[in-house]
Amino acid sequence: MELTMLWYLVPSVIMFICGVYGFITRHNLIAILLSLELMLNAADLNFVVFNRFLFPGAMEGMFFTLFSIGIAAAETAIAVAIVVNIYRAIGNTDINEIKKMRF
Amino acid sequence: MEMTLPILILAIPITMFLILGIGGVYMSKKMAGVLGILGMGVTMCIAYYVALTYFFSGDPAFIDAQGLRLQVPVFDWLWLAFTNALQVKLGFLLDPISAMMLIVITTISFMVHLYSWGYMEGEKGFQRFYAFLSLFSFSMLGLVVATNIFQMYIFWELVGVSSYLLIGFYYKLPSAVSASKKAFIVTRFADLGFLIGILILSFYCKTFDFIPITNDPTSVLASTGGATFMGASVLTWALVLIFVGGMGKSAMMPLHIWLPDAMEGPTPVSALIHAATMVVAGVYLVARMFPLYLIEEASLLFVTCVGAITAFYAAVVACCQIDIKRVLAFSTISQIAFMMVALGVARPELHDGFGYMASMFHLFTHAMFKALLFLGAGALIHAVHSNDYTAMGGLRKYMPITHWTFLIGCLAIAGIWPFSGFFSKDEMLAAMFANHWFWGAWMTMVAGLTAFYMFRLYYLIFWWEENPHYKEHKPHDAPWQMSLPLIILAAVSCVAGFIPFGEFVTWNRMPYHIHIELPVAATSLTVAILAIALATVMYRKKNPIPSRLKAAMPGLWQAAHRRFYWDEIYMFITHKIIFNIICKSIAWFDRHVIDATMDGFAKITQKTSFAIRGMQSGSIQTYIVWYFLGAVLLAGITWICIF
């Protein structure tokens, strides 16, 4: 059995949909953050796969993924810091408790 | 002559303006005054050298073998090139009238600089005053030496600005502020005509330069191809419109209303700008373009008519003014109108166009004696602290220098032999009689009125009845800085008439030998002496004749005193018609159509946003759902479009 592009893309789509589902349904901020990382990794996977199969001689997709992972790490650090601060302020991390920024 | 000297004539005043304008606040008043006077003195010496070299050196660069004086563009820099043909240059044109004007401007300007040292002593803004005087001198000199009409227009506006700044020198006085605004707006309105005239002329001539335009006027006429507009040729229109600019600057009717109000400025300014130099710019403009005017006699007739009406009107009004500076202002208007008429009646076939020469001659002599009269008026105002002759009277014993110099000025303007005004006025009247007896008779009458109102003024100031206030506050002659210019100008007014002016300045630049026309001279002299005698009878000693006359014709006196209601007419037109009817309807359109459209957009935006603001719920997960649905929708649309 040959490993075609589809074998990589289908898990990536599943990962992405899981991320979206988790992002919409979970109430815990940490869980939302995890879902976010899932979506991001699905996108990274796509970069690598497309680079590998469509442009075998090039390296841009690989490098872009590396950058993306680095940025995701930094972004997670900030997000966790925000979550910690929210916890200090209101005592829990429930997304339904923070709805003050509205019209 | 090399190029540096003429450049210096323009460079020194503008440098002085920059130094005094920027550094003036850091200088003492004395330092600023000395700097200004020195700068102008040096400029005057250079201008004299340049002008006298031009007239007397006999250099073939300036005069050819037949005695024809040449027009010499000493330098001419290309500044703006619109097309290959239409280019604006900045240059220095030396020819008889510009050389003559160099002498007039620098002399009067220097006298006024010196005089102001005494007159403006202790005033706030002394340094600023000198800076503005320098700016004005620069602009006026640039105007007269302009090589092309566009350069002239630039400097024309610059003298307007300096005039505005100096009229509004006492910017805390509401009357001075409104007078300066009035002068600026009225002359700007006239300059609109000037600009349109320039555009028409340059459109047909394909050049701005004076030398090709004035030396070959028939080709200009040919280039218009006989185009006409509303019954007159386009050239006539261009010349009349250019003359409208001159009417504004030279205070011809109906654009004269700014000049009497301009007397709100300091008196030395009135002497320099509003008597001797700037207000004759209109005459200078017509003289500069004279060969063009000559081929369109209709435009010259227009000049003559405007001048003749203005001369008479201003002379009548001057008889009924109380403010001595206003009398002199109206007298200035009348005398400038005299020059206009002399230009208007000049024709080459009449004694080689000597009306032109006479007009320039009168410009020269008038600048000297009118500056003298204004500076004398300044000395009087300095002494009694009032502009009205009612606060004066019997001053001859207290102020002998002012009295004698003022008398010389009055005799000169009245045209009494041997003072300078006699010679120039005689030439002008002879030119008018040569054209048509009507102009001659009319202007002789105006000359008589001139003599009458000047001597009325003279007697009311220096004779009449002594003002009782002198006992508390004894008036005295002005300090030497003020008396010296008076004496110098009086001396010039005594001898200037004997200058053989026709040898230097004529319309075709060939020498013309002046000869006094005895019948004309005798008539004008008789009229002047009769008018003076009448003024003597009426005003020498306090007597009831003037008030009785006034009581006999109250309507006429009141009308003349109120300047025949010109200001009221203007107020009516501007406020009642323009502001109330035209401007208000425009304002209505602006408020109810243009603004309303804009308000409508704002209201629609506001209503929509209020209607949909519920979507901003604050719940991040809702946003994500919307975002996701949107992304899917876009992807779907893209999918459909591709396949």
XYZ file of C-alpha atoms in Angstrom:
746
model
C 0.000 0.000 0.000
C 1.364 3.360 -1.038
C 1.256 6.322 1.296
C -0.438 9.091 -0.736
C -1.111 12.613 0.363
C -4.581 11.627 1.447
C -3.210 9.487 4.253
C -1.781 12.566 5.811
C -4.516 15.052 5.028
C -7.399 13.050 6.448
C -5.884 12.844 9.962
C -5.057 16.522 9.668
C -8.698 17.337 8.894
C -9.858 15.171 11.765
C -7.443 16.961 14.077
C -8.681 20.322 12.885
C -12.348 19.462 13.342
C -11.611 18.127 16.798
C -9.949 21.415 17.578
C -12.911 23.431 16.328
C -15.340 21.224 18.216
C -13.319 21.517 21.398
C -12.979 25.280 21.015
C -16.732 25.742 20.680
C -17.961 23.316 23.304
C -15.471 23.387 26.182
C -15.933 25.862 29.015
C -12.514 25.615 30.564
C -10.014 28.099 29.230
C -7.150 25.597 29.383
C -9.145 23.116 27.303
C -9.878 25.865 24.770
C -6.182 26.559 24.617
C -5.462 22.890 23.958
C -8.045 22.865 21.133
C -6.368 25.891 19.670
C -3.019 24.072 19.645
C -4.688 21.129 17.937
C -5.926 23.362 15.093
C -2.537 24.960 14.775
C -0.783 21.597 14.558
C -3.254 20.433 11.913
C -2.308 23.440 9.830
C 1.415 22.794 10.415
C 0.973 19.224 9.301
C -0.618 20.458 6.068
C 2.379 22.699 5.402
C 4.786 19.830 5.747
C 2.691 17.466 3.677
C 2.180 19.866 0.819
C 5.842 20.724 0.775
C 6.859 17.081 0.792
C 4.487 15.952 -1.961
C 3.995 18.963 -4.216
C 7.410 20.673 -4.033
C 9.872 17.952 -3.082
C 12.934 20.067 -3.883
C 11.925 23.050 -1.762
C 12.200 23.613 1.984
C 9.923 26.604 2.589
C 7.035 24.605 4.024
C 9.367 22.889 6.510
C 10.841 26.136 7.672
C 7.480 27.765 7.916
C 6.348 24.955 10.158
C 9.375 25.419 12.382
C 8.602 29.115 12.707
C 4.984 28.339 13.371
C 5.888 25.951 16.187
C 8.142 28.571 17.712
C 5.452 31.227 17.555
C 2.863 28.805 18.907
C 5.098 28.231 21.934
C 5.376 31.963 22.607
C 1.675 32.480 22.092
C 0.853 29.656 24.499
C 3.085 31.241 27.122
C 1.127 34.508 26.837
C -2.200 32.713 26.813
C -1.330 30.752 29.939
C -0.238 33.959 31.646
C -3.599 35.534 30.763
C -5.426 32.466 32.082
C -3.468 32.673 35.359
C -4.407 36.307 35.723
C -8.062 35.604 34.985
C -7.979 32.855 37.613
C -6.560 35.285 40.151
C -9.182 37.837 39.324
C -12.366 35.759 39.291
C -11.348 32.506 41.032
C -11.974 30.062 38.175
C -11.287 29.619 34.438
C -14.813 29.294 33.079
C -15.307 31.080 29.749
C -18.920 31.834 30.555
C -17.816 34.000 33.464
C -15.950 36.504 31.235
C -18.489 38.203 29.018
C -17.943 41.819 29.976
C -16.545 43.010 26.638
C -19.785 43.543 24.819
C -21.862 46.408 23.425
C 27.731 98.980 -16.058
C 28.192 95.608 -14.509
C 25.363 93.584 -13.043
C 26.182 93.808 -9.342
C 25.046 97.393 -8.724
C 21.455 96.999 -9.963
C 21.148 93.750 -7.992
C 22.261 95.603 -4.872
C 19.424 98.099 -5.297
C 17.007 95.229 -4.733
C 19.184 93.138 -2.432
C 19.897 95.744 0.244
C 16.269 96.552 1.148
C 15.189 92.908 1.259
C 18.237 92.041 3.385
C 17.361 94.915 5.702
C 13.824 93.610 5.914
C 15.080 90.168 6.912
C 17.602 91.520 9.417
C 15.179 93.943 11.036
C 12.225 91.593 10.782
C 13.965 88.605 12.344
C 16.557 90.277 14.543
C 14.659 93.471 15.318
C 13.413 92.335 18.707
C 16.994 91.751 19.850
C 18.121 95.240 18.825
C 17.717 98.572 20.517
C 15.400 100.979 18.721
C 18.258 103.290 17.900
C 20.248 100.471 16.322
C 17.265 99.364 14.209
C 16.608 102.925 13.074
C 20.227 103.580 12.164
C 20.439 100.274 10.299
C 17.267 101.007 8.340
C 18.349 104.543 7.458
C 21.859 103.446 6.495
C 20.527 100.628 4.333
C 18.164 102.956 2.525
C 20.857 105.635 2.219
C 23.237 103.205 0.533
C 20.435 101.995 -1.732
C 19.671 105.598 -2.635
C 23.292 106.326 -3.528
C 23.502 103.227 -5.731
C 20.172 104.020 -7.381
C 21.349 107.573 -8.080
C 24.566 106.262 -9.547
C 22.727 103.784 -11.766
C 20.088 106.288 -12.908
C 22.537 109.121 -13.516
C 24.871 106.780 -15.384
C 21.938 105.738 -17.514
C 20.898 109.309 -18.306
C 24.200 111.118 -18.559
C 27.035 108.732 -19.384
C 26.311 108.715 -23.139
C 27.357 105.078 -23.166
C 26.251 103.475 -26.471
C 24.697 100.721 -24.391
C 22.196 103.277 -23.107
C 21.737 105.782 -25.917
C 22.238 105.432 -29.624
C 23.587 107.907 -32.138
C 20.185 109.500 -32.835
C 19.661 110.203 -29.133
C 17.243 107.312 -28.683
C 17.461 105.991 -25.135
C 17.540 102.206 -25.160
C 15.715 99.765 -22.956
C 18.399 97.734 -21.233
C 17.558 94.491 -19.440
C 20.571 94.558 -17.119
C 19.834 90.997 -16.150
C 16.952 88.659 -16.833
C 16.858 85.282 -15.132
C 14.589 82.541 -16.320
C 12.365 81.633 -13.400
C 9.344 79.666 -14.589
C 9.118 78.102 -18.019
C 5.541 77.180 -18.836
C 6.198 76.488 -22.499
C 9.073 77.282 -24.810
C 7.474 80.589 -25.665
C 5.718 81.476 -22.418
C 8.367 81.999 -19.797
C 8.437 84.078 -16.654
C 11.666 85.849 -15.959
C 12.924 87.927 -13.092
C 15.026 90.819 -14.213
C 16.014 94.434 -14.017
C 14.934 96.662 -16.877
C 16.664 99.997 -17.144
C 14.868 102.545 -19.281
C 13.930 106.219 -18.839
C 10.836 105.729 -16.695
C 12.319 103.017 -14.501
C 15.473 105.056 -13.934
C 13.324 108.096 -13.067
C 11.272 105.983 -10.660
C 14.427 104.638 -9.025
C 15.347 108.206 -8.134
C 11.851 109.074 -6.883
C 11.380 105.951 -4.782
C 14.775 105.893 -3.134
C 14.715 109.651 -2.408
C 11.275 109.634 -0.813
C 11.956 106.367 0.956
C 15.173 107.701 2.440
C 13.465 110.917 3.556
C 10.709 108.900 5.171
C 13.185 106.586 6.881
C 14.953 109.604 8.343
C 11.698 111.318 9.276
C 10.308 108.232 10.977
C 13.267 108.209 13.319
C 11.822 111.315 14.906
C 8.138 110.683 14.261
C 7.954 107.107 15.481
C 10.211 107.689 18.484
C 8.910 105.871 21.511
C 6.376 103.876 19.516
C 5.972 100.217 20.261
C 7.081 98.150 17.277
C 9.633 100.687 16.040
C 11.838 97.895 14.638
C 8.853 96.277 12.931
C 8.024 99.612 11.330
C 11.489 99.879 9.797
C 11.340 96.273 8.658
C 8.064 96.928 6.820
C 9.424 100.137 5.297
C 12.333 98.127 3.889
C 9.972 95.485 2.565
C 7.923 98.154 0.858
C 10.986 99.808 -0.683
C 12.125 96.448 -2.022
C 8.732 95.653 -3.526
C 8.290 99.061 -5.105
C 11.774 99.021 -6.622
C 11.127 95.524 -7.941
C 7.873 96.727 -9.458
C 9.377 99.577 -11.420
C 12.328 97.604 -12.784
C 10.233 94.597 -13.810
C 11.184 93.262 -17.226
C 7.875 91.530 -17.768
C 4.298 91.971 -16.744
C 4.274 88.845 -14.598
C 7.177 90.049 -12.484
C 5.388 93.357 -12.211
C 2.287 91.553 -10.990
C 4.269 89.711 -8.308
C 5.768 92.924 -6.966
C 2.431 94.647 -7.432
C 0.962 92.210 -4.906
C 3.991 92.634 -2.663
C 3.513 96.399 -2.429
C -0.137 95.663 -1.654
C 0.927 93.450 1.230
C 3.403 95.985 2.598
C 0.757 98.666 2.321
C -1.646 96.413 4.242
C 0.933 95.770 6.937
C 1.781 99.438 7.338
C -1.795 100.744 7.333
C -2.544 98.229 10.057
C 0.600 99.166 11.962
C -1.427 100.242 14.994
C -3.131 96.876 14.999
C -4.838 97.509 18.306
C -6.969 100.296 16.820
C -10.131 98.834 15.273
C -10.218 101.658 12.705
C -6.684 100.867 11.544
C -7.491 97.183 11.260
C -10.610 97.760 9.210
C -8.800 100.333 7.042
C -6.021 97.877 6.270
C -8.515 95.169 5.424
C -10.444 97.563 3.213
C -7.309 98.583 1.336
C -6.312 94.973 0.865
C -9.692 93.738 -0.301
C -10.436 96.624 -2.660
C -7.046 96.464 -4.342
C -7.235 92.674 -4.516
C -10.584 92.977 -6.199
C -9.030 95.299 -8.766
C -6.054 92.987 -9.187
C -8.416 90.290 -10.323
C -9.047 92.455 -13.381
C -5.318 92.968 -13.775
C -4.694 89.220 -13.684
C -7.379 88.489 -16.265
C -5.908 91.235 -18.456
C -2.452 89.680 -18.153
C -3.830 86.274 -19.073
C -5.637 87.600 -22.139
C -2.629 89.595 -23.257
C -0.127 86.792 -22.753
C -2.471 84.343 -24.452
C -2.312 86.395 -27.627
C 1.242 87.701 -27.344
C 2.781 84.391 -26.247
C 5.148 86.372 -24.072
C 5.152 88.388 -20.853
C 8.155 90.543 -21.695
C 7.664 94.282 -22.010
C 10.321 94.857 -24.638
C 8.808 92.748 -27.465
C 5.260 93.756 -26.520
C 5.833 97.494 -26.392
C 8.342 97.725 -29.224
C 6.186 95.918 -31.728
C 2.580 96.548 -30.707
C 1.176 96.087 -34.200
C 2.284 92.455 -34.292
C 0.403 91.944 -31.029
C -2.645 93.423 -32.668
C -2.141 91.135 -35.652
C -1.766 88.071 -33.429
C -5.199 88.628 -31.931
C -6.521 88.044 -35.440
C -9.231 90.646 -35.044
C -10.941 88.638 -32.306
C -13.654 90.629 -30.579
C -15.722 90.234 -27.460
C -18.924 92.168 -26.789
C -18.196 94.703 -29.491
C -14.643 95.580 -28.469
C -11.446 93.936 -29.615
C -9.816 91.532 -27.165
C -6.816 93.811 -26.961
C -9.027 96.651 -25.755
C -10.494 94.318 -23.173
C -7.065 93.213 -22.023
C -5.850 96.801 -21.728
C -8.972 97.986 -19.925
C -8.746 95.070 -17.494
C -5.086 95.790 -16.849
C -6.053 99.401 -16.257
C -8.650 98.222 -13.725
C -5.736 96.859 -11.698
C -4.153 100.282 -11.989
C -7.421 101.924 -10.943
C -7.423 99.895 -7.753
C -3.847 100.724 -6.885
C -4.097 104.363 -7.919
C -7.461 104.901 -6.216
C -9.441 105.910 -9.304
C -13.188 106.030 -9.055
C -15.032 103.850 -8.198
C -12.219 101.962 -6.456
C -10.920 105.009 -4.587
C -12.623 104.229 -1.286
C -9.633 102.580 0.346
C -7.191 105.486 0.068
C -8.831 107.985 2.476
C -9.163 105.238 5.075
C -5.550 104.229 4.542
C -4.665 107.457 6.368
C -5.135 105.464 9.573
C -1.553 104.329 9.112
C 1.354 106.328 10.535
C 1.876 109.602 8.623
C 5.326 108.741 7.191
C 3.679 105.696 5.636
C 1.019 107.890 4.090
C 3.766 110.072 2.657
C 5.748 107.189 1.228
C 3.101 104.730 0.091
C -0.175 106.561 -0.212
C 1.098 109.764 -1.750
C 4.393 109.409 -3.555
C 5.122 105.896 -4.724
C 2.670 103.022 -4.492
C -0.423 104.903 -5.587
C 1.281 106.059 -8.767
C 1.909 102.435 -9.707
C -1.270 102.555 -11.788
C 0.046 105.528 -13.752
C 3.358 103.750 -14.126
C 1.596 100.650 -15.397
C -0.230 102.572 -18.113
C 2.984 104.395 -19.003
C 4.829 101.090 -19.219
C 2.246 99.614 -21.593
C 1.698 102.924 -23.380
C 2.562 101.844 -26.959
C -0.084 99.129 -26.639
C -2.666 101.553 -25.319
C -1.830 103.814 -28.219
C -3.009 101.338 -30.845
C -6.325 100.924 -29.031
C -7.532 104.490 -28.629
C -10.751 103.301 -27.002
C -8.773 102.127 -23.993
C -6.991 105.467 -23.775
C -10.336 107.240 -23.906
C -11.464 105.072 -21.005
C -8.354 106.075 -19.053
C -9.036 109.737 -19.793
C -12.687 109.609 -18.727
C -11.990 107.753 -15.496
C -9.207 110.196 -14.698
C -11.236 113.294 -15.484
C -14.213 112.223 -13.362
C -12.027 111.149 -10.470
C -9.978 114.338 -10.539
C -13.048 116.516 -10.247
C -14.788 114.351 -7.653
C -11.739 114.148 -5.385
C -11.084 117.879 -5.656
C -14.647 118.709 -4.595
C -14.534 116.292 -1.678
C -11.176 117.665 -0.561
C -12.809 121.088 -0.093
C -15.082 119.746 2.651
C -12.876 117.507 4.762
C -11.902 118.293 8.339
C -9.114 115.754 8.831
C -6.000 117.285 7.245
C -4.673 113.898 6.152
C -7.971 113.168 4.415
C -7.687 116.462 2.508
C -4.244 115.425 1.381
C -5.509 111.944 0.503
C -8.218 113.323 -1.747
C -5.745 115.756 -3.201
C -3.516 112.772 -4.006
C -6.405 111.010 -5.731
C -7.096 114.151 -7.733
C -3.457 114.630 -8.759
C -3.037 110.992 -9.779
C -6.177 111.328 -11.845
C -4.511 114.367 -13.433
C -1.605 112.153 -14.489
C -4.023 109.561 -15.845
C -5.778 112.157 -17.974
C -2.447 113.438 -19.269
C -1.525 109.893 -20.284
C -4.941 109.360 -21.782
C -4.774 112.423 -24.012
C -1.214 111.790 -25.228
C -1.026 111.005 -28.942
C 2.150 110.751 -30.992
C 0.838 113.236 -33.522
C 0.367 115.918 -30.837
C 3.854 117.333 -30.233
C 5.443 113.858 -30.114
C 3.062 112.630 -27.451
C 4.175 115.123 -24.824
C 1.209 114.256 -22.578
C 3.146 111.156 -21.630
C 6.194 113.198 -20.746
C 4.038 115.668 -18.800
C 2.394 112.857 -16.876
C 5.744 111.390 -15.852
C 7.018 114.870 -15.031
C 4.040 115.455 -12.774
C 4.547 112.045 -11.208
C 8.067 113.140 -10.333
C 7.237 116.592 -8.995
C 4.049 115.421 -7.288
C 5.954 112.699 -5.436
C 8.275 115.352 -4.030
C 5.761 117.987 -2.998
C 3.066 115.580 -1.834
C 5.585 113.727 0.326
C 6.573 117.155 1.643
C 2.952 118.032 2.442
C 2.332 114.723 4.166
C 5.509 114.950 6.196
C 4.510 118.509 7.110
C 1.103 117.222 8.174
C 2.930 114.622 10.242
C 4.912 117.349 11.977
C 1.656 119.223 12.713
C -0.026 116.104 14.081
C 3.089 115.415 16.123
C 2.803 118.914 17.595
C -0.935 119.169 18.340
C -1.839 115.462 18.664
C -4.862 115.705 16.452
C -5.637 115.117 12.793
C -8.305 117.814 12.535
C -7.684 121.387 11.493
C -10.159 122.453 14.173
C -7.427 121.694 16.725
C -4.970 123.849 14.758
C -5.021 127.437 13.513
C -2.495 130.222 13.901
C 0.397 127.798 13.988
C 2.716 129.889 11.790
C 4.371 131.586 14.751
C 4.950 128.389 16.651
C 6.234 126.188 13.849
C 8.121 128.383 11.345
C 9.970 125.567 9.543
C 6.823 123.529 9.063
C 4.951 126.659 8.016
C 7.388 127.684 5.287
C 7.895 124.205 3.908
C 4.159 123.536 3.912
C 3.585 126.824 2.104
C 6.116 125.815 -0.551
C 4.312 122.495 -0.939
C 0.963 124.289 -1.319
C 2.377 126.699 -3.879
C 3.883 123.810 -5.807
C 0.666 121.807 -5.902
C -1.341 124.910 -6.803
C 0.967 125.418 -9.779
C 2.519 128.796 -9.037
C 5.653 129.848 -10.884
C 8.530 129.009 -10.178
C 7.625 125.997 -8.083
C 7.845 122.545 -9.628
C 4.096 121.910 -9.880
C 3.690 124.841 -12.265
C 5.908 123.317 -14.929
C 4.500 119.817 -14.849
C 0.893 120.962 -14.575
C 1.367 123.420 -17.409
C 2.694 120.668 -19.667
C -0.219 118.418 -18.726
C -2.814 121.133 -19.373
C -1.175 121.988 -22.692
C -1.357 118.326 -23.682
C -5.050 118.229 -22.723
C -5.839 121.364 -24.679
C -3.949 119.928 -27.634
C -6.160 116.840 -27.564
C -9.510 118.507 -27.079
C -10.469 121.826 -25.547
C -12.966 120.096 -23.244
C -10.315 118.101 -21.361
C -8.201 121.206 -21.033
C -11.027 123.355 -19.689
C -12.246 120.643 -17.338
C -8.821 119.986 -15.878
C -8.059 123.720 -15.591
C -11.146 123.937 -13.401
C -9.834 121.033 -11.320
C -6.479 122.806 -11.055
C -8.312 125.857 -9.723
C -10.119 123.708 -7.171
C -6.762 122.205 -6.195
C -5.325 125.619 -5.478
C -8.462 126.541 -3.517
C -8.618 123.529 -1.207
C -4.870 123.482 -0.597
C -4.892 127.094 0.481
C -8.054 126.571 2.498
C -6.109 123.888 4.356
C -3.034 126.080 4.638
C -4.935 129.052 6.053
C -7.020 126.952 8.436
C -3.867 125.376 9.851
C -1.516 128.333 9.976
C -3.780 131.425 10.086
C -7.490 131.554 10.925
C -7.674 131.764 14.693
C -5.210 130.667 17.333
C -6.366 127.633 19.253
C -6.692 128.486 22.978
C -5.138 125.163 23.971
C -1.700 126.431 22.890
C -1.328 128.243 26.200
C -1.256 124.970 28.131
C 0.581 122.979 25.506
C 2.799 125.097 23.312
C 3.363 123.503 19.892
C 6.876 123.658 18.494
C 8.813 122.584 15.418
C 9.718 118.945 15.107
C 13.228 117.565 15.888
C 15.930 117.739 13.208
C 15.281 114.219 11.890
C 11.830 115.458 10.889
C 12.711 118.998 9.846
C 15.623 118.029 7.620
C 13.519 115.944 5.191
C 11.006 118.795 5.068
C 13.684 121.294 4.127
C 15.280 118.995 1.548
C 11.953 118.193 -0.097
C 10.956 121.853 -0.080
C 14.217 122.741 -1.795
C 13.605 120.032 -4.389
C 10.080 121.321 -4.938
C 11.475 124.784 -5.614
C 13.953 123.718 -8.274
C 12.595 120.475 -9.754
C 10.546 122.379 -12.305
C 13.652 123.585 -14.051
C 14.798 120.068 -14.882
C 14.596 119.661 -18.682
C 12.490 116.584 -18.180
C 11.656 116.112 -21.847
C 15.313 115.397 -22.568
C 15.103 112.277 -20.423
C 11.631 110.774 -20.435
C 9.334 110.648 -23.446
C 7.016 108.030 -24.800
C 9.273 107.119 -27.735
C 12.452 107.689 -25.681
C 13.648 110.406 -28.084
C 14.499 113.770 -26.533
C 11.727 116.356 -26.579
C 12.348 120.016 -25.965
C 9.933 121.486 -23.422
C 8.628 124.950 -24.149
C 6.120 126.743 -21.978
C 2.890 127.370 -23.888
C 2.171 130.922 -22.837
C -1.637 131.037 -23.253
C -2.099 127.798 -21.295
C 0.403 128.833 -18.645
C -1.202 132.250 -18.267
C -4.675 130.744 -17.973
C -3.721 128.145 -15.401
C -1.679 130.645 -13.422
C -4.572 133.122 -13.417
C -7.027 130.464 -12.313
C -4.694 129.319 -9.561
C -4.087 132.863 -8.310
C -7.810 133.640 -8.348
C -8.495 130.460 -6.379
C -5.801 131.331 -3.874
C -7.199 134.830 -3.550
C -10.644 133.401 -2.885
C -9.216 131.067 -0.238
C -7.377 134.029 1.283
C -10.561 136.047 1.534
C -12.491 133.192 3.034
C -10.019 131.634 5.436
C -7.180 134.001 6.274
C -8.826 135.438 9.368
C -11.670 134.011 11.353
C -14.856 135.232 9.674
C -18.401 134.016 9.188
C -18.250 133.543 5.385
C -17.404 129.801 5.408
C -20.097 128.908 7.917
C -22.593 131.092 6.058
C -21.767 129.334 2.809
C -22.115 126.027 4.561
C -25.492 127.049 5.941
C -26.587 128.224 2.483
C -25.906 124.827 0.901
C -26.194 122.281 3.712
C -27.030 119.389 1.390
C -24.069 119.942 -0.877
C -21.670 120.438 2.008
C -22.891 117.336 3.777
C -22.705 115.267 0.593
C -19.169 116.417 -0.160
C -18.129 115.963 3.446
C -19.452 112.404 3.382
C -17.560 111.879 0.084
C -20.786 111.709 -1.920
C -21.797 108.596 -0.005
C -19.491 106.222 -1.846
C -18.740 104.288 1.304
C -22.428 104.004 2.048
C -23.069 102.758 -1.487
C -20.390 100.139 -1.065
C -21.804 99.170 2.312
C -25.221 98.831 0.719
C -23.938 96.675 -2.109
C -21.745 94.451 0.017
C -23.935 94.068 3.079
C -27.454 94.356 1.752
C -27.067 92.739 -1.640
C -24.039 90.468 -1.531
C -24.143 89.338 2.085
C -27.874 89.316 2.576
C -29.114 87.947 -0.710
C -26.329 86.059 -2.446
C -24.353 84.824 0.524
C -27.382 83.874 2.559
C -28.813 81.737 -0.229
C -25.451 80.051 -0.676
C -25.309 79.438 3.069
C -28.811 77.943 2.928
C -27.761 75.602 0.128
C -24.683 74.594 2.059
C -26.589 73.892 5.257
C -29.660 72.244 3.791
C -28.268 70.337 0.839
C -24.580 69.592 1.262
C -24.527 69.264 5.044
C -27.827 67.383 5.017
C -26.426 64.724 2.683
C -23.487 64.166 4.957
C -25.726 64.059 8.038
C -27.899 61.485 6.261
C -24.938 59.145 5.761
C -24.035 59.455 9.415
C -27.585 58.768 10.533
C -27.932 55.658 8.358
C -24.684 54.261 9.729
C -25.787 54.946 13.279
C -29.232 53.343 12.870
C -27.776 50.189 11.282
C -25.179 49.764 13.965
C -27.796 50.131 16.712
C -29.918 47.496 15.022
C -27.163 44.883 14.812
C -25.171 45.632 17.940
C -26.699 42.595 19.735
C -24.297 40.419 17.779
C -21.444 41.667 19.947
C -22.405 39.433 22.833
C -19.063 39.152 24.604
C -19.063 35.373 24.282
C -15.931 34.303 22.424
C -17.365 30.946 21.467
C -20.291 32.545 19.647
C -17.840 34.611 17.648
C -15.919 31.523 16.734
C -19.069 29.797 15.490
C -19.854 32.762 13.273
C -16.305 32.929 12.104
C -16.234 29.223 11.297
C -19.522 29.370 9.434
C -18.257 32.339 7.486
C -15.055 30.558 6.566
C -17.004 27.513 5.423
C -19.310 29.719 3.404
C -16.386 31.451 1.697
C -14.751 28.131 0.991
C -18.014 26.888 -0.458
C -18.351 29.927 -2.686
C -14.763 29.525 -3.858
C -15.447 25.849 -4.557
C -18.478 26.687 -6.633
C -16.635 29.369 -8.541
C -13.684 27.127 -9.391
C -15.644 24.064 -10.452
